[in-house]
Coordinates of C-alpha atoms in Angstrom, one line a residue:
M1 CA -9.9 17.1 -23.9
T2 CA -10.6 13.5 -25.0
A3 CA -14.1 12.1 -25.1
F4 CA -13.3 10.0 -22.1
A5 CA -12.1 13.0 -20.1
H6 CA -15.1 15.1 -21.2
A7 CA -17.4 12.4 -20.0
A8 CA -15.6 12.1 -16.7
M9 CA -15.8 15.9 -16.1
E10 CA -19.5 15.8 -16.8
Q11 CA -20.0 13.0 -14.2
L12 CA -17.8 14.9 -11.6
T13 CA -19.8 18.1 -12.2
D14 CA -23.1 16.2 -11.6
L15 CA -21.6 14.7 -8.4
L16 CA -19.9 17.8 -6.9
G17 CA -21.4 20.8 -8.6
K18 CA -19.5 24.0 -7.6
R19 CA -17.1 21.8 -5.6
L20 CA -15.4 20.8 -8.8
L21 CA -13.0 23.7 -9.5
T22 CA -11.4 24.3 -12.9
D23 CA -10.0 27.8 -12.6
Q24 CA -6.2 28.5 -12.8
E25 CA -6.1 30.0 -9.3
S26 CA -7.5 26.8 -7.7
A27 CA -5.1 24.7 -9.8
E28 CA -2.2 26.6 -8.4
R29 CA -3.5 26.5 -4.9
Y30 CA -4.4 22.8 -4.6
G31 CA -2.0 21.2 -7.2
V32 CA 1.3 21.8 -5.3
D33 CA 3.1 21.3 -2.0
W34 CA 6.1 23.2 -0.6
T35 CA 8.3 21.9 -3.4
K36 CA 8.8 24.3 -6.3
V37 CA 10.3 22.0 -9.0
W38 CA 7.1 21.0 -10.9
A39 CA 4.5 23.5 -12.0
P40 CA 0.9 22.5 -11.0
S41 CA -1.2 21.4 -14.0
P42 CA -4.3 19.5 -12.7
C43 CA -7.3 19.0 -14.9
A44 CA -9.5 20.0 -12.0
V45 CA -9.8 20.1 -8.2
A46 CA -12.5 18.0 -6.4
L47 CA -13.6 18.9 -2.9
P48 CA -15.6 15.9 -1.6
E49 CA -17.5 16.2 1.7
T50 CA -18.5 12.5 2.3
I51 CA -17.0 9.1 2.0
D52 CA -19.6 8.2 -0.6
E53 CA -18.4 11.1 -2.8
V54 CA -14.8 9.9 -2.5
Q55 CA -15.8 6.4 -3.6
Q56 CA -17.7 7.8 -6.5
I57 CA -14.8 9.9 -7.6
V58 CA -12.5 6.8 -7.5
E59 CA -15.1 4.8 -9.5
I60 CA -15.3 7.6 -12.2
A61 CA -11.5 7.7 -12.3
N62 CA -11.4 3.9 -12.9
E63 CA -14.1 4.1 -15.6
H64 CA -12.5 6.9 -17.6
G65 CA -8.7 6.5 -16.9
L66 CA -8.3 9.5 -14.7
H67 CA -5.4 9.8 -12.3
L68 CA -6.0 11.1 -8.8
V69 CA -3.7 13.1 -6.5
P70 CA -4.6 13.6 -2.8
S71 CA -4.3 17.1 -1.4
G72 CA -4.1 17.9 2.3
G73 CA -2.3 20.8 3.9
R74 CA 0.1 20.8 1.0
T75 CA 3.1 21.2 3.3
G76 CA 5.2 18.3 2.0
L77 CA 8.7 18.6 0.8
S78 CA 8.8 15.6 -1.6
A79 CA 6.2 16.6 -4.3
G80 CA 3.9 13.8 -3.1
A81 CA 0.9 16.1 -3.5
V82 CA 1.9 17.8 -6.8
A83 CA -0.4 17.3 -9.8
A84 CA 1.9 18.1 -12.7
N85 CA 0.3 15.8 -15.4
S86 CA -3.4 16.7 -15.8
E87 CA -4.4 14.6 -12.8
L88 CA -7.6 15.3 -10.8
V89 CA -6.7 16.7 -7.4
V90 CA -8.8 15.4 -4.5
A91 CA -8.6 17.9 -1.8
F92 CA -9.9 17.0 1.7
D93 CA -10.3 20.5 3.1
R94 CA -14.1 20.1 3.5
M95 CA -13.8 16.7 5.3
N96 CA -12.5 18.5 8.4
K97 CA -14.8 17.4 11.3
V98 CA -14.1 15.7 14.6
L99 CA -16.6 12.9 14.5
D100 CA -16.4 11.2 17.8
F101 CA -14.6 11.1 21.2
N102 CA -14.4 8.2 23.6
E103 CA -13.1 9.2 27.0
F104 CA -12.6 5.6 28.2
D105 CA -10.4 4.7 25.2
R106 CA -8.9 8.2 25.1
A107 CA -9.5 8.1 21.4
V108 CA -10.9 10.6 18.8
T109 CA -12.2 9.8 15.4
V110 CA -11.6 12.5 12.7
Q111 CA -11.9 13.2 9.1
P112 CA -8.7 13.5 7.0
G113 CA -9.0 17.2 6.5
V114 CA -8.7 18.0 10.2
I115 CA -5.6 20.3 10.8
T116 CA -3.0 18.8 13.1
Q117 CA -3.2 21.7 15.5
Q118 CA -6.9 21.4 15.5
L119 CA -6.5 17.9 16.8
Q120 CA -3.9 19.0 19.4
D121 CA -6.3 21.8 20.6
F122 CA -9.2 19.3 20.8
A123 CA -7.1 16.9 22.9
E124 CA -6.1 19.8 25.2
E125 CA -9.8 20.7 25.7
K126 CA -10.4 17.2 26.9
G127 CA -7.4 17.4 29.3
L128 CA -5.4 15.1 27.0
F129 CA -2.5 15.4 24.6
Y130 CA -1.8 14.5 20.9
P131 CA 2.0 14.4 20.8
V132 CA 2.9 14.4 17.1
D133 CA 4.2 17.9 16.5
F134 CA 6.2 19.8 13.9
A135 CA 6.6 23.2 12.4
S136 CA 3.7 22.8 9.9
A137 CA 1.2 21.7 12.5
G138 CA -0.9 24.8 11.9
S139 CA -1.6 23.9 8.3
S140 CA -0.9 20.2 7.7
Q141 CA -3.8 17.8 7.8
I142 CA -4.2 14.4 9.5
G143 CA -4.7 12.6 6.3
G144 CA -1.4 13.9 5.0
N145 CA 0.3 13.1 8.3
I146 CA -0.9 9.5 7.9
G147 CA 0.1 9.4 4.2
T148 CA 3.7 10.3 5.1
N149 CA 3.9 8.8 8.6
A150 CA 4.9 12.3 10.0
G151 CA 7.2 12.5 12.9
G152 CA 8.5 15.8 14.3
I153 CA 10.1 17.0 17.5
K154 CA 8.7 14.5 20.1
V155 CA 9.5 11.2 18.4
I156 CA 12.1 10.3 21.0
R157 CA 9.4 10.0 23.6
Y158 CA 6.2 9.5 21.6
G159 CA 7.0 7.9 18.3
M160 CA 5.7 8.6 14.8
T161 CA 2.1 9.1 13.5
R162 CA 1.9 5.4 13.0
D163 CA 2.1 4.8 16.8
W164 CA -1.1 6.9 17.4
I165 CA -3.5 5.5 14.7
T166 CA -5.7 2.7 16.0
G167 CA -8.2 2.7 13.2
L168 CA -8.5 3.8 9.5
K169 CA -11.2 3.9 6.9
V170 CA -9.7 4.0 3.5
V171 CA -11.1 4.1 -0.1
T172 CA -8.8 1.9 -2.2
G173 CA -7.8 2.4 -5.8
K174 CA -10.7 0.1 -6.7
G175 CA -13.2 2.3 -4.9
E176 CA -13.7 -0.2 -2.1
L177 CA -14.2 1.1 1.5
L178 CA -12.0 -0.8 4.1
D179 CA -12.5 -0.3 7.8
L180 CA -9.1 -1.3 9.3
N181 CA -8.6 -2.3 12.9
K182 CA -11.7 -0.4 14.2
G183 CA -9.9 1.4 16.9
L184 CA -8.7 -1.7 18.7
I185 CA -5.6 -1.9 20.8
K186 CA -5.3 -5.7 20.5
N187 CA -6.3 -7.4 17.3
A188 CA -4.5 -10.6 16.4
T189 CA -6.5 -11.6 13.3
G190 CA -3.9 -11.6 10.5
Y191 CA -2.5 -8.9 8.3
D192 CA -2.9 -5.4 9.7
F193 CA -3.5 -3.5 6.5
R194 CA -3.7 -0.2 8.5
H195 CA 0.1 -0.1 8.5
L196 CA 0.3 -0.5 4.7
F197 CA -1.7 2.7 4.2
I198 CA 0.2 4.7 6.8
G199 CA 3.2 6.0 4.9
S200 CA 2.0 4.9 1.5
E201 CA 1.7 8.5 0.2
G202 CA -1.8 8.0 -1.2
T203 CA -0.6 5.4 -3.7
L204 CA -2.8 2.6 -2.5
G205 CA -5.9 4.6 -1.5
F206 CA -7.2 7.6 0.3
V207 CA -7.7 7.9 4.1
V208 CA -11.3 9.1 4.7
E209 CA -11.5 8.6 8.5
A210 CA -9.0 7.9 11.3
T211 CA -9.2 6.9 14.9
V212 CA -6.4 8.5 16.9
K213 CA -5.4 7.7 20.5
L214 CA -4.5 10.4 22.9
T215 CA -2.4 10.4 26.0
R216 CA -2.0 12.5 29.2
Q217 CA -0.7 16.0 29.0
P218 CA 2.9 16.4 29.9
K219 CA 3.5 18.3 33.1
D220 CA 6.1 21.0 34.0
L221 CA 8.1 20.8 30.8
T222 CA 11.6 22.0 31.2
A223 CA 14.2 22.6 28.5
L224 CA 18.0 22.8 28.6
V225 CA 20.1 24.4 25.8
L226 CA 23.7 23.2 25.9
G227 CA 26.7 24.2 23.8
A228 CA 29.1 21.4 22.8
P229 CA 32.6 21.5 21.3
G230 CA 31.8 18.8 18.7
F231 CA 29.2 16.5 17.4
R232 CA 30.5 13.4 19.2
E233 CA 30.1 15.3 22.5
V234 CA 26.5 16.0 21.5
M235 CA 26.0 12.2 21.4
K236 CA 27.6 11.7 24.8
I237 CA 25.3 14.3 26.2
L238 CA 22.3 12.5 24.8
H239 CA 23.5 9.2 26.3
A240 CA 24.2 10.8 29.7
F241 CA 20.7 12.2 30.0
Q242 CA 18.9 9.2 28.6
Q243 CA 20.4 6.9 31.2
D244 CA 18.5 8.7 34.0
I245 CA 15.7 10.9 32.5
D246 CA 12.9 10.2 30.1
L247 CA 13.3 12.9 27.5
T248 CA 10.4 14.3 25.5
A249 CA 12.8 15.9 22.9
F250 CA 16.4 16.0 22.0
E251 CA 17.2 18.4 19.1
F252 CA 20.5 19.6 17.8
F253 CA 21.7 22.5 15.6
S254 CA 25.0 23.8 14.4
D255 CA 26.7 27.2 15.1
K256 CA 25.7 28.3 11.6
A257 CA 22.0 27.5 12.3
M258 CA 22.4 29.5 15.6
A259 CA 23.9 32.5 13.8
H260 CA 20.9 32.7 11.4
V261 CA 18.4 32.4 14.1
L262 CA 20.1 35.1 16.2
H263 CA 20.2 37.4 13.2
H264 CA 16.4 37.0 13.1
G265 CA 16.0 38.4 16.6
V266 CA 15.9 35.4 18.8
P267 CA 17.8 36.2 22.1
K268 CA 21.2 34.4 22.5
P269 CA 20.9 31.8 25.3
F270 CA 24.3 32.4 26.8
D271 CA 27.6 34.2 25.9
T272 CA 29.8 31.3 24.9
D273 CA 30.0 30.5 21.2
C274 CA 30.0 26.8 20.5
P275 CA 30.3 24.6 17.4
F276 CA 27.2 22.7 18.2
Y277 CA 24.1 23.1 20.4
C278 CA 21.5 20.7 21.7
L279 CA 18.1 21.4 23.1
L280 CA 16.7 18.7 25.4
E281 CA 13.3 18.7 27.1
F282 CA 11.8 16.6 30.0
E283 CA 9.0 16.7 32.5
Q284 CA 10.2 18.1 35.8
L285 CA 7.7 16.1 37.8
S286 CA 9.5 16.7 41.1
E287 CA 12.3 18.7 42.6
Q288 CA 14.4 15.6 42.5
V289 CA 14.1 15.3 38.7
G290 CA 15.4 19.0 38.4
E291 CA 18.3 18.2 40.7
Q292 CA 19.1 15.1 38.7
A293 CA 19.2 17.1 35.5
M294 CA 21.5 19.7 37.0
A295 CA 23.8 16.9 38.3
I296 CA 24.0 15.4 34.8
F297 CA 24.7 18.8 33.3
E298 CA 27.5 19.4 35.8
R299 CA 29.0 16.0 35.0
C300 CA 28.9 16.9 31.2
V301 CA 30.7 20.1 31.9
E302 CA 33.4 18.3 34.0
E303 CA 33.9 15.8 31.2
G304 CA 34.3 18.6 28.7
W305 CA 31.2 17.6 26.7
V306 CA 29.4 20.9 27.5
L307 CA 30.9 24.3 27.2
D308 CA 27.9 26.3 28.5
G309 CA 24.2 25.9 29.1
V310 CA 21.0 27.3 30.4
M311 CA 17.8 25.7 31.9
S312 CA 14.4 27.2 31.5
Q313 CA 12.8 28.6 34.7
S314 CA 9.4 29.5 33.3
L315 CA 7.0 28.7 30.5
Q316 CA 8.0 31.9 28.8
Q317 CA 11.7 31.0 28.9
L318 CA 10.8 27.4 27.7
D319 CA 9.2 28.9 24.6
Q320 CA 12.1 31.3 24.1
L321 CA 14.6 28.4 24.1
W322 CA 12.5 26.4 21.7
Q323 CA 12.6 29.4 19.3
L324 CA 16.3 28.7 18.8
R325 CA 15.4 25.4 17.1
E326 CA 11.9 26.1 15.7
R327 CA 12.9 29.3 13.8
I328 CA 15.8 27.8 11.9
S329 CA 13.9 27.0 8.7
E330 CA 12.4 30.5 8.7
S331 CA 15.7 32.2 9.2
I332 CA 17.5 30.4 6.4
A333 CA 14.6 30.5 3.9
P334 CA 15.9 33.8 2.3
H335 CA 19.1 32.0 1.3
T336 CA 17.3 29.5 -1.1
P337 CA 18.3 26.4 0.9
Y338 CA 18.7 23.0 -0.7
K339 CA 17.0 20.7 1.9
N340 CA 17.4 17.0 2.6
D341 CA 15.7 15.0 5.2
I342 CA 17.6 11.8 6.1
S343 CA 18.2 9.3 8.9
V344 CA 20.6 6.7 10.1
S345 CA 20.7 4.7 13.4
I346 CA 21.6 7.0 16.3
A347 CA 25.0 5.5 16.9
K348 CA 26.1 6.2 13.3
V349 CA 25.1 9.8 13.3
P350 CA 28.6 11.4 14.0
D351 CA 30.4 9.4 11.3
F352 CA 27.6 10.1 8.8
V353 CA 27.6 13.9 9.4
E354 CA 31.4 13.9 9.1
D355 CA 31.3 12.0 5.8
V356 CA 28.6 14.3 4.3
D357 CA 30.5 17.5 5.4
T358 CA 33.7 16.2 3.9
V359 CA 32.2 15.3 0.5
V360 CA 30.3 18.5 0.1
Q361 CA 33.0 20.8 1.3
D362 CA 35.6 19.2 -0.9
A363 CA 33.5 19.6 -4.0
Y364 CA 31.9 23.0 -3.2
P365 CA 33.9 24.8 -0.6
D366 CA 31.8 28.0 -1.0
F367 CA 28.6 26.2 0.1
E368 CA 27.4 26.9 3.7
I369 CA 26.1 23.7 5.3
V370 CA 23.5 24.2 8.1
W371 CA 22.7 21.1 10.1
F372 CA 19.8 20.6 12.5
G373 CA 17.3 17.9 13.4
H374 CA 15.9 15.4 15.8
I375 CA 19.1 13.8 16.8
G376 CA 17.3 11.7 19.5
D377 CA 15.9 9.5 16.7
G378 CA 18.7 9.8 14.1
N379 CA 16.8 12.2 11.8
M380 CA 18.9 15.0 10.4
H381 CA 18.0 18.0 8.2
L382 CA 20.8 18.8 5.8
N383 CA 20.5 22.4 4.5
I384 CA 22.9 23.9 2.0
L385 CA 22.6 27.7 1.4
K386 CA 23.0 29.2 -2.0
P387 CA 26.0 31.5 -2.4
A388 CA 24.8 35.1 -3.2
D389 CA 26.8 35.3 -6.4
L390 CA 25.6 31.9 -7.8
A391 CA 22.6 31.7 -10.1
K392 CA 19.7 29.6 -8.7
E393 CA 19.8 27.3 -11.7
D394 CA 23.5 26.6 -11.3
F395 CA 23.1 26.1 -7.6
F396 CA 20.3 23.5 -8.0
A397 CA 22.3 21.7 -10.7
K398 CA 25.2 21.3 -8.3
C399 CA 22.8 20.2 -5.6
N400 CA 21.7 17.3 -7.8
N401 CA 25.3 16.1 -7.5
V402 CA 25.1 16.6 -3.7
S403 CA 21.9 14.5 -3.5
K404 CA 23.6 11.5 -5.2
W405 CA 26.7 11.8 -2.9
V406 CA 24.5 12.1 0.2
F407 CA 22.3 9.1 -0.7
E408 CA 25.4 7.0 -1.4
I409 CA 26.5 7.8 2.1
V410 CA 23.0 7.0 3.4
Q411 CA 23.3 3.6 1.7
K412 CA 26.7 3.0 3.2
Y413 CA 25.2 3.5 6.7
N414 CA 22.0 1.6 6.0
G415 CA 20.0 4.7 6.5
S416 CA 16.9 6.2 4.9
I417 CA 16.8 8.8 2.1
S418 CA 13.6 10.2 3.6
A419 CA 13.0 10.2 7.4
E420 CA 9.8 12.2 7.5
H421 CA 8.6 13.7 4.2
G422 CA 8.1 10.7 2.1
V423 CA 9.5 9.9 -1.4
G424 CA 7.0 11.5 -3.7
M425 CA 8.7 12.6 -7.0
T426 CA 11.8 14.3 -5.6
K427 CA 13.3 11.2 -4.1
K428 CA 11.8 8.6 -6.4
P429 CA 15.0 8.3 -8.4
Y430 CA 16.9 7.4 -5.3
L431 CA 14.6 4.9 -3.7
E432 CA 17.0 2.1 -4.4
Y433 CA 19.5 3.7 -1.9
S434 CA 17.2 2.7 0.9
R435 CA 15.2 -0.2 -0.4
S436 CA 16.3 -3.4 -2.1
P437 CA 15.0 -4.5 -5.6
E438 CA 13.1 -7.3 -3.8
E439 CA 11.4 -4.8 -1.5
I440 CA 10.5 -2.5 -4.3
A441 CA 9.0 -5.5 -6.3
C442 CA 6.9 -6.3 -3.2
M443 CA 5.7 -2.7 -3.0
K444 CA 4.6 -2.8 -6.6
A445 CA 2.8 -6.1 -6.0
V446 CA 0.9 -4.5 -3.1
K447 CA 0.0 -1.5 -5.3
Q448 CA -1.4 -3.9 -7.9
V449 CA -3.7 -5.5 -5.2
F450 CA -5.2 -2.2 -4.0
D451 CA -4.9 -0.1 -7.1
P452 CA -4.8 -2.3 -10.2
N453 CA -5.5 0.6 -12.7
N454 CA -2.9 2.9 -11.1
V455 CA -5.3 5.7 -10.5
M456 CA -4.0 6.6 -7.0
N457 CA -1.2 9.2 -7.0
P458 CA 0.7 7.7 -10.0
G459 CA 4.3 8.6 -10.5
K460 CA 4.9 9.0 -6.8
L461 CA 7.2 6.7 -4.7
F462 CA 7.9 4.5 -7.8
D463 CA 6.8 4.0 -11.4
V464 CA 4.7 1.1 -12.4

């Protein structure tokens, strides 16, 4: 350890005491996310409890040349929270309080370590609803959701995390505390820096407080699971329902995804085997809405877009139908899946999926491709399962080729190499497939303003 590093550790110990962790178990717990490519190697883990402590940590980092990595629920898939190069992990687990609730603004102010489901449960207790929802809601933290602009299964109706944040307090890379937008709905006073920090993956500063708006609870949610003969028919089903009904979700998954979920014990929704399936959800606020949904369903059958289908008749059946979609990741996990989270505009989805299938199958015909995702917003999850007789190292080496091919197709369709999980380290080499050299130069210029010494999550998103 250098003299500078030793002095920094002494100051951090004075500041945090036993909340500065240096043991190997803590390093392995806090220094990683769900990616497994890089081994955690932080110099220590800091557990601040106040904004002032966060500011002091950043000031010490600037003084002694420490690099800082934010750690939330550690559920990311892009290595944005991995500390692989002796960084100091700043974990927000102890900054996990709901600070304030305003019933007139329908807004709640929280610390960054609040678990997403904790916020959802709080909203429900108040008779309200926080709609940003995804599989890791039980362990992800609001600060991380903001850092990656998390989306999930309700984006078609409710939008991304960005659409629900009305105020942020952030500590910049210089240690300054900025109070951004102050919870206002209307604020036409120049640059809204709030939106720079949302989705910035902790590279500009750390979120230390957030004001989140809530909405009314959805009523009488009803789901339909429909089987389609092809992907283009799935798109026609989406268009048919969207013309007349405000959907809260529209998910899709392939027959291969269905097979894995059924193997894990989820009941089959109907007897007919179909190449593709979609799950759509809406509020059945009246008998008329239910009748309208059935009429659209019947028209889709007549047009040949739907081969079979079922509508939930109870909350229990609603949950059972959602299991078909929500348990896909769990069911394919034993097959060591290569995952990619990508998006294109909705109209381009069928051609995009067809191009990716063709490229991968031509090169690696023994690879099983499992598609699922939030088709209502153009976000698809590409999963390729490792053949049983192929070594893990060889499989991931081939998947590196797949990534390049997929991102070239993403570029062709003006899409995004990362729809939900950020860039981090895993997608950093491919950023140019979604962002122009001019945009990347502007990003680096913004980084220089807020974090001139590059202490905030260096090596993520881009290199400086």
